[in-house]
mmCIF file of C-alpha atoms in Angstrom:
data_model
loop_
_atom_site.group_PDB
_atom_site.id
_atom_site.type_symbol
_atom_site.label_atom_id
_atom_site.label_comp_id
_atom_site.label_asym_id
_atom_site.label_seq_id
_atom_site.Cartn_x
_atom_site.Cartn_y
_atom_site.Cartn_z
ATOM 1 C CA MET A 1 -36.938 160.526 32.645
ATOM 2 C CA SER A 2 -34.486 157.958 31.737
ATOM 3 C CA ALA A 3 -33.680 160.055 28.431
ATOM 4 C CA LEU A 4 -32.724 163.028 30.763
ATOM 5 C CA ARG A 5 -30.237 160.838 32.700
ATOM 6 C CA LEU A 6 -28.713 159.403 29.797
ATOM 7 C CA ARG A 7 -28.427 162.765 28.507
ATOM 8 C CA ALA A 8 -26.561 164.121 31.834
ATOM 9 C CA VAL A 9 -24.364 160.849 31.717
ATOM 10 C CA LEU A 10 -23.069 161.824 28.154
ATOM 11 C CA SER A 11 -22.615 165.363 28.829
ATOM 12 C CA LEU A 12 -20.567 164.140 31.763
ATOM 13 C CA CYS A 13 -18.331 161.910 29.732
ATOM 14 C CA GLN A 14 -17.974 164.884 26.940
ATOM 15 C CA ARG A 15 -16.365 167.043 29.318
ATOM 16 C CA PRO A 16 -12.343 167.791 29.501
ATOM 17 C CA VAL A 17 -10.645 165.925 31.753
ATOM 18 C CA LEU A 18 -7.813 168.291 33.583
ATOM 19 C CA ALA A 19 -4.369 166.324 33.846
ATOM 20 C CA ARG A 20 -2.984 167.155 37.100
ATOM 21 C CA ALA A 21 0.295 168.422 37.632
ATOM 22 C CA ALA A 22 3.314 166.045 38.336
ATOM 23 C CA GLN A 23 4.282 167.006 41.779
ATOM 24 C CA PRO A 24 8.273 166.319 42.302
ATOM 25 C CA ALA A 25 9.354 163.351 44.053
ATOM 26 C CA ILE A 26 10.999 164.446 47.424
ATOM 27 C CA LEU A 27 13.685 162.570 48.001
ATOM 28 C CA PRO A 28 14.966 161.667 51.900
ATOM 29 C CA GLN A 29 18.035 163.938 52.512
ATOM 30 C CA ARG A 30 21.433 162.671 53.711
ATOM 31 C CA GLN A 31 22.811 164.057 56.521
ATOM 32 C CA LEU A 32 26.519 165.521 56.149
ATOM 33 C CA HIS A 33 28.826 165.324 59.019
ATOM 34 C CA ALA A 34 32.446 167.543 58.648
ATOM 35 C CA SER A 35 35.117 165.792 59.993
ATOM 36 C CA GLN A 36 39.180 166.083 60.080
ATOM 37 C CA PRO A 37 41.065 164.756 57.341
ATOM 38 C CA ARG A 38 43.089 161.873 57.999
ATOM 39 C CA TYR A 39 46.275 160.648 56.596
ATOM 40 C CA ALA A 40 48.690 157.632 56.211
ATOM 41 C CA LYS A 41 51.102 157.657 59.186
ATOM 42 C CA LYS A 42 54.878 157.312 58.261
ATOM 43 C CA ASN A 43 56.021 154.015 58.957
ATOM 44 C CA ARG A 44 59.411 153.015 58.115
ATOM 45 C CA ASP A 45 59.362 149.227 59.135
ATOM 46 C CA THR A 46 56.548 148.893 56.502
ATOM 47 C CA LYS A 47 57.496 147.877 52.912
ATOM 48 C CA SER A 48 55.987 148.967 49.940
ATOM 49 C CA LYS A 49 54.333 146.383 47.211
ATOM 50 C CA HIS A 50 57.282 146.533 45.425
ATOM 51 C CA SER A 51 60.102 146.473 47.586
ATOM 52 C CA ASP A 52 61.503 143.006 47.565
ATOM 53 C CA ASP A 53 62.157 140.620 50.453
ATOM 54 C CA ARG A 54 65.359 141.854 51.363
ATOM 55 C CA ASP A 55 66.021 143.407 54.505
ATOM 56 C CA VAL A 56 66.910 146.994 54.663
ATOM 57 C CA GLU A 57 68.871 148.791 57.237
ATOM 58 C CA PRO A 58 66.810 151.814 58.479
ATOM 59 C CA VAL A 59 68.750 155.198 58.738
ATOM 60 C CA ASP A 60 69.513 156.935 61.904
ATOM 61 C CA ASP A 61 68.941 160.746 60.592
ATOM 62 C CA ASP A 62 70.636 161.658 64.394
ATOM 63 C CA ALA A 63 73.631 159.578 64.032
ATOM 64 C CA PRO A 64 76.965 161.631 63.208
ATOM 65 C CA ARG A 65 77.639 161.680 59.533
ATOM 66 C CA GLY A 66 81.116 159.718 59.868
ATOM 67 C CA SER A 67 78.786 157.031 61.462
ATOM 68 C CA ARG A 68 76.351 156.026 58.980
ATOM 69 C CA ARG A 69 77.343 153.078 56.879
ATOM 70 C CA GLY A 70 77.903 153.134 53.294
ATOM 71 C CA PRO A 71 80.548 153.664 50.649
ATOM 72 C CA LYS A 72 83.202 155.763 51.846
ATOM 73 C CA SER A 73 84.117 159.100 50.716
ATOM 74 C CA THR A 74 87.596 160.115 49.304
ATOM 75 C CA ALA A 75 88.112 162.697 51.829
ATOM 76 C CA GLU A 76 88.297 159.672 54.505
ATOM 77 C CA PHE A 77 91.444 158.303 52.818
ATOM 78 C CA VAL A 78 94.853 159.625 54.289
ATOM 79 C CA PRO A 79 97.183 160.403 51.196
ATOM 80 C CA GLY A 80 100.307 158.630 50.685
ATOM 81 C CA SER A 81 102.350 162.125 51.745
ATOM 82 C CA ARG A 82 100.707 162.189 54.954
ATOM 83 C CA GLN A 83 101.845 158.730 55.893
ATOM 84 C CA PRO A 84 104.821 157.705 57.913
ATOM 85 C CA ILE A 85 107.698 155.582 56.592
ATOM 86 C CA THR A 86 107.192 152.390 58.037
ATOM 87 C CA ASP A 87 110.506 150.488 56.229
ATOM 88 C CA GLU A 88 113.112 150.266 58.941
ATOM 89 C CA ALA A 89 115.631 150.490 56.890
ATOM 90 C CA ALA A 90 114.293 153.571 55.073
ATOM 91 C CA ARG A 91 113.709 155.386 58.609
ATOM 92 C CA ALA A 92 117.420 154.551 59.532
ATOM 93 C CA GLU A 93 118.623 156.215 56.313
ATOM 94 C CA TYR A 94 115.932 158.985 56.876
ATOM 95 C CA LYS A 95 117.527 160.187 60.243
ATOM 96 C CA GLN A 96 120.989 160.119 58.825
ATOM 97 C CA ALA A 97 120.329 162.493 56.268
ATOM 98 C CA ASP A 98 118.513 164.763 58.762
ATOM 99 C CA ASP A 99 121.599 164.763 60.836
ATOM 100 C CA LYS A 100 123.796 165.291 58.012
ATOM 101 C CA MET A 101 121.653 168.180 56.714
ATOM 102 C CA THR A 102 120.760 169.589 60.136
ATOM 103 C CA ALA A 103 125.035 169.449 60.949
ATOM 104 C CA ALA A 104 125.160 171.651 57.513
ATOM 105 C CA VAL A 105 122.716 174.211 58.396
ATOM 106 C CA GLU A 106 123.654 174.426 62.366
ATOM 107 C CA TRP A 107 127.315 175.355 60.599
ATOM 108 C CA PHE A 108 125.857 177.922 58.692
ATOM 109 C CA ARG A 109 123.895 179.231 61.153
ATOM 110 C CA LYS A 110 126.895 179.865 63.266
ATOM 111 C CA GLU A 111 128.902 181.597 60.797
ATOM 112 C CA CYS A 112 125.978 184.073 59.916
ATOM 113 C CA ALA A 113 125.782 185.020 63.710
ATOM 114 C CA ALA A 114 129.744 185.772 63.715
ATOM 115 C CA VAL A 115 129.251 187.928 60.214
ATOM 116 C CA GLU A 116 126.260 189.791 62.410
ATOM 117 C CA THR A 117 128.188 190.392 64.787
ATOM 118 C CA ARG A 118 130.941 192.086 62.818
ATOM 119 C CA ALA A 119 128.531 193.424 60.465
ATOM 120 C CA THR A 120 126.623 195.538 63.173
ATOM 121 C CA GLY A 121 129.541 195.784 65.861
ATOM 122 C CA ARG A 122 127.531 194.151 68.624
ATOM 123 C CA VAL A 123 126.985 190.519 69.558
ATOM 124 C CA THR A 124 123.502 189.163 69.232
ATOM 125 C CA PRO A 125 121.440 186.221 70.525
ATOM 126 C CA ALA A 126 121.957 184.239 67.403
ATOM 127 C CA VAL A 127 125.360 183.514 68.353
ATOM 128 C CA LEU A 128 124.201 180.668 70.738
ATOM 129 C CA ASP A 129 121.625 179.532 68.300
ATOM 130 C CA PRO A 130 123.898 176.047 67.291
ATOM 131 C CA VAL A 131 124.173 175.302 71.301
ATOM 132 C CA ARG A 132 122.148 171.827 72.158
ATOM 133 C CA VAL A 133 121.121 171.313 75.760
ATOM 134 C CA ASN A 134 120.885 167.367 76.414
ATOM 135 C CA MET A 135 117.600 166.629 78.337
ATOM 136 C CA ASP A 136 117.279 163.356 79.550
ATOM 137 C CA GLY A 137 118.767 162.195 76.506
ATOM 138 C CA ARG A 138 117.176 164.509 74.079
ATOM 139 C CA GLU A 139 119.129 167.244 72.790
ATOM 140 C CA VAL A 140 116.817 170.457 72.649
ATOM 141 C CA ARG A 141 117.736 174.175 71.312
ATOM 142 C CA LEU A 142 118.616 176.350 74.001
ATOM 143 C CA THR A 143 115.645 178.762 73.196
ATOM 144 C CA GLU A 144 113.465 175.608 74.445
ATOM 145 C CA VAL A 145 114.945 175.949 78.026
ATOM 146 C CA ALA A 146 116.075 179.526 78.650
ATOM 147 C CA THR A 147 116.007 183.014 76.918
ATOM 148 C CA VAL A 148 119.183 184.729 75.227
ATOM 149 C CA GLY A 149 119.711 188.520 75.555
ATOM 150 C CA VAL A 150 122.064 191.213 75.506
ATOM 151 C CA ARG A 151 123.396 193.874 77.898
ATOM 152 C CA ASP A 152 125.717 196.181 77.198
ATOM 153 C CA GLY A 153 126.011 195.411 73.524
ATOM 154 C CA SER A 154 129.083 192.801 74.682
ATOM 155 C CA VAL A 155 127.793 190.771 77.520
ATOM 156 C CA LEU A 156 125.233 187.454 76.683
ATOM 157 C CA ILE A 157 122.436 187.026 79.510
ATOM 158 C CA VAL A 158 120.754 183.683 79.633
ATOM 159 C CA THR A 159 118.236 182.906 81.795
ATOM 160 C CA VAL A 160 117.026 179.238 82.550
ATOM 161 C CA PHE A 161 113.444 178.583 82.846
ATOM 162 C CA ASP A 162 114.117 175.911 85.663
ATOM 163 C CA ASP A 163 116.851 176.541 87.821
ATOM 164 C CA GLN A 164 117.335 172.429 87.715
ATOM 165 C CA ASN A 165 118.270 172.693 84.435
ATOM 166 C CA VAL A 166 121.245 175.406 84.882
ATOM 167 C CA LYS A 167 123.967 172.866 85.366
ATOM 168 C CA GLN A 168 122.789 171.337 81.912
ATOM 169 C CA VAL A 169 122.630 174.402 79.879
ATOM 170 C CA GLU A 170 126.084 175.281 81.621
ATOM 171 C CA LYS A 171 127.822 172.462 80.429
ATOM 172 C CA ALA A 172 125.858 172.450 77.066
ATOM 173 C CA LEU A 173 127.524 176.126 76.320
ATOM 174 C CA TYR A 174 131.243 174.732 77.264
ATOM 175 C CA ASP A 175 130.275 171.878 74.808
ATOM 176 C CA SER A 176 129.417 173.790 71.967
ATOM 177 C CA LYS A 177 132.943 174.861 72.125
ATOM 178 C CA LEU A 178 132.021 178.105 70.423
ATOM 179 C CA PRO A 179 134.871 180.769 69.963
ATOM 180 C CA ASN A 180 135.080 183.346 72.977
ATOM 181 C CA ILE A 181 132.213 181.643 74.750
ATOM 182 C CA VAL A 182 132.947 181.179 78.855
ATOM 183 C CA PRO A 183 129.858 180.955 80.828
ATOM 184 C CA GLN A 184 129.536 182.595 84.371
ATOM 185 C CA ARG A 185 127.337 181.530 87.022
ATOM 186 C CA HIS A 186 125.326 184.593 88.179
ATOM 187 C CA ASP A 187 122.753 183.290 90.138
ATOM 188 C CA SER A 188 120.525 180.187 90.826
ATOM 189 C CA ARG A 189 118.901 180.767 86.908
ATOM 190 C CA THR A 190 121.264 183.222 85.242
ATOM 191 C CA ILE A 191 124.556 182.461 83.150
ATOM 192 C CA ARG A 192 126.600 185.802 81.691
ATOM 193 C CA ILE A 193 128.744 185.509 78.663
ATOM 194 C CA PRO A 194 131.086 188.556 78.215
ATOM 195 C CA ILE A 195 132.064 188.863 74.537
ATOM 196 C CA PRO A 196 135.852 190.240 74.782
ATOM 197 C CA LYS A 197 136.285 193.607 73.176
ATOM 198 C CA ARG A 198 138.841 192.378 70.424
ATOM 199 C CA VAL A 199 136.166 190.059 69.168
ATOM 200 C CA PHE A 200 134.860 193.106 67.144
ATOM 201 C CA ARG A 201 136.202 195.138 64.667
ATOM 202 C CA SER A 202 138.552 197.954 65.545
ATOM 203 C CA SER A 203 136.646 200.637 63.081
ATOM 204 C CA GLN A 204 133.039 200.883 62.986
ATOM 205 C CA PRO A 205 131.368 198.729 59.853
ATOM 206 C CA THR A 206 130.293 200.447 56.852
ATOM 207 C CA VAL A 207 127.389 200.044 54.455
ATOM 208 C CA GLU A 208 129.975 198.436 52.083
ATOM 209 C CA SER A 209 131.706 196.209 54.512
ATOM 210 C CA ASN A 210 128.368 195.020 55.317
ATOM 211 C CA LEU A 211 127.334 194.410 51.992
ATOM 212 C CA ALA A 212 130.411 192.534 51.329
ATOM 213 C CA LEU A 213 130.016 190.274 54.489
ATOM 214 C CA VAL A 214 126.245 189.877 53.482
ATOM 215 C CA THR A 215 127.522 188.473 49.915
ATOM 216 C CA ALA A 216 129.950 186.316 51.403
ATOM 217 C CA ALA A 217 127.297 184.553 53.533
ATOM 218 C CA SER A 218 124.912 184.375 50.477
ATOM 219 C CA ARG A 219 127.796 182.393 48.865
ATOM 220 C CA GLN A 220 128.175 180.170 51.716
ATOM 221 C CA SER A 221 124.641 179.535 51.641
ATOM 222 C CA GLU A 222 124.461 178.195 48.125
ATOM 223 C CA ASP A 223 127.454 175.741 49.510
ATOM 224 C CA VAL A 224 125.101 174.721 51.909
ATOM 225 C CA ARG A 225 122.474 174.032 49.698
ATOM 226 C CA VAL A 226 124.377 171.626 47.483
ATOM 227 C CA GLN A 227 125.688 169.575 50.822
ATOM 228 C CA ILE A 228 121.877 169.326 51.658
ATOM 229 C CA ARG A 229 121.129 168.006 48.213
ATOM 230 C CA LYS A 230 124.286 165.770 47.824
ATOM 231 C CA ALA A 231 123.095 163.885 51.241
ATOM 232 C CA HIS A 232 119.351 163.891 49.624
ATOM 233 C CA GLN A 233 120.930 161.952 46.771
ATOM 234 C CA ALA A 234 123.061 159.690 48.564
ATOM 235 C CA SER A 235 120.221 158.809 50.383
ATOM 236 C CA LEU A 236 118.134 157.959 47.584
ATOM 237 C CA LYS A 237 120.777 155.843 45.654
ATOM 238 C CA ARG A 238 121.442 153.725 48.748
ATOM 239 C CA GLY A 239 117.747 153.320 49.324
ATOM 240 C CA ASN A 240 116.620 152.812 45.810
ATOM 241 C CA TYR A 241 113.156 153.373 46.461
ATOM 242 C CA LYS A 242 109.982 153.231 43.967
ATOM 243 C CA LYS A 243 108.814 155.970 42.099
ATOM 244 C CA HIS A 244 105.973 158.093 43.858
ATOM 245 C CA SER A 245 106.580 156.255 47.099
ATOM 246 C CA ILE A 246 106.163 157.662 50.421
ATOM 247 C CA GLU A 247 109.880 157.648 51.066
ATOM 248 C CA LEU A 248 110.547 159.897 47.885
ATOM 249 C CA GLU A 249 108.033 161.958 49.184
ATOM 250 C CA GLU A 250 109.606 162.141 53.203
ATOM 251 C CA PHE A 251 113.098 163.034 51.755
ATOM 252 C CA GLN A 252 111.926 165.357 49.340
ATOM 253 C CA LYS A 253 110.054 167.402 52.351
ATOM 254 C CA LEU A 254 112.876 167.318 54.569
ATOM 255 C CA VAL A 255 115.157 168.708 51.732
ATOM 256 C CA ASP A 256 112.585 171.343 51.490
ATOM 257 C CA ARG A 257 112.596 172.279 55.185
ATOM 258 C CA HIS A 258 116.018 172.504 55.384
ATOM 259 C CA VAL A 259 117.040 174.712 52.268
ATOM 260 C CA ALA A 260 113.830 176.722 53.546
ATOM 261 C CA GLU A 261 115.643 177.030 57.148
ATOM 262 C CA VAL A 262 118.763 178.182 55.047
ATOM 263 C CA ASP A 263 116.810 181.123 53.124
ATOM 264 C CA LYS A 264 115.423 181.962 56.516
ATOM 265 C CA ILE A 265 118.825 182.721 58.151
ATOM 266 C CA VAL A 266 120.004 184.710 55.068
ATOM 267 C CA ALA A 267 117.050 186.740 55.081
ATOM 268 C CA GLU A 268 117.502 187.262 58.872
ATOM 269 C CA LEU A 269 121.077 188.411 58.541
ATOM 270 C CA LYS A 270 119.945 190.716 55.388
ATOM 271 C CA LYS A 271 117.292 192.553 57.709
ATOM 272 C CA ALA A 272 120.145 192.896 60.532
ATOM 273 C CA THR A 273 122.391 194.317 58.752
ATOM 274 C CA GLU A 274 120.268 196.583 56.430
ATOM 275 C CA ARG A 275 118.519 198.256 60.107
ATOM 276 C CA ARG A 276 121.976 198.838 61.342
ATOM 277 C CA SER A 277 122.992 200.629 57.987
ATOM 278 C CA GLU A 278 119.933 202.494 58.395
ATOM 279 C CA GLU A 279 120.585 203.538 62.163
ATOM 280 C CA LYS A 280 124.118 205.176 61.017
ATOM 281 C CA ILE A 281 122.502 206.789 58.296
ATOM 282 C CA GLU A 282 120.258 208.484 60.669
#
């Protein structure tokens, strides 16, 4: 019996032992939660780690461009040509030169008005262009306080804007000492100036005569330009101004302005005579 038990035990020991399959280990699962992304907030007061300890003034984006501090743009600087003359002696010299140039231009304007009257055979408002009215110590052009028109080809009509200035206008017409100008009060605001018929030429002007008158006026204009330049050179010689100075630039502008005015007078005279010639041809 013991032998049988021993055999049974031995047979059991000789059977192959099946290995258990390894089961995968189950790891505990982590719960994932969806959240909104977070960004760093912009803070102007905070300093970066690379910045130094110096105080930096914050920039206001809403401030106007001109009020921001920093290096000035070249556009903010006023060029020398726009700066007025500050020296008292230079300003006095400038006024003296301006008066001389203005007198020459006004004389030429009066001459051209007379030429236009002869060339067109009728009076024109340009005859009264040299008149200056004294308004509270300041002389102004007649066209600044009144209008000038023509009636019947030989009567000038001066209509004053303000009836309180009629006396000043009437006095200015007398003081101008223009030939054949005799003002007559018509009403509270109107002054009539009849031009005598003898002022006009007995024969009607022709194209050739008009051309001769314009040519003579053009020669006179060149003489006026010479007078303007002489006044300019005399002022520069007395002032002895530095090169590229404000005074030199302002004096040159003064010359250019008066010369341009002379050119305009000649151009208007040519235009008036040409228009009259075209009317005669038609």
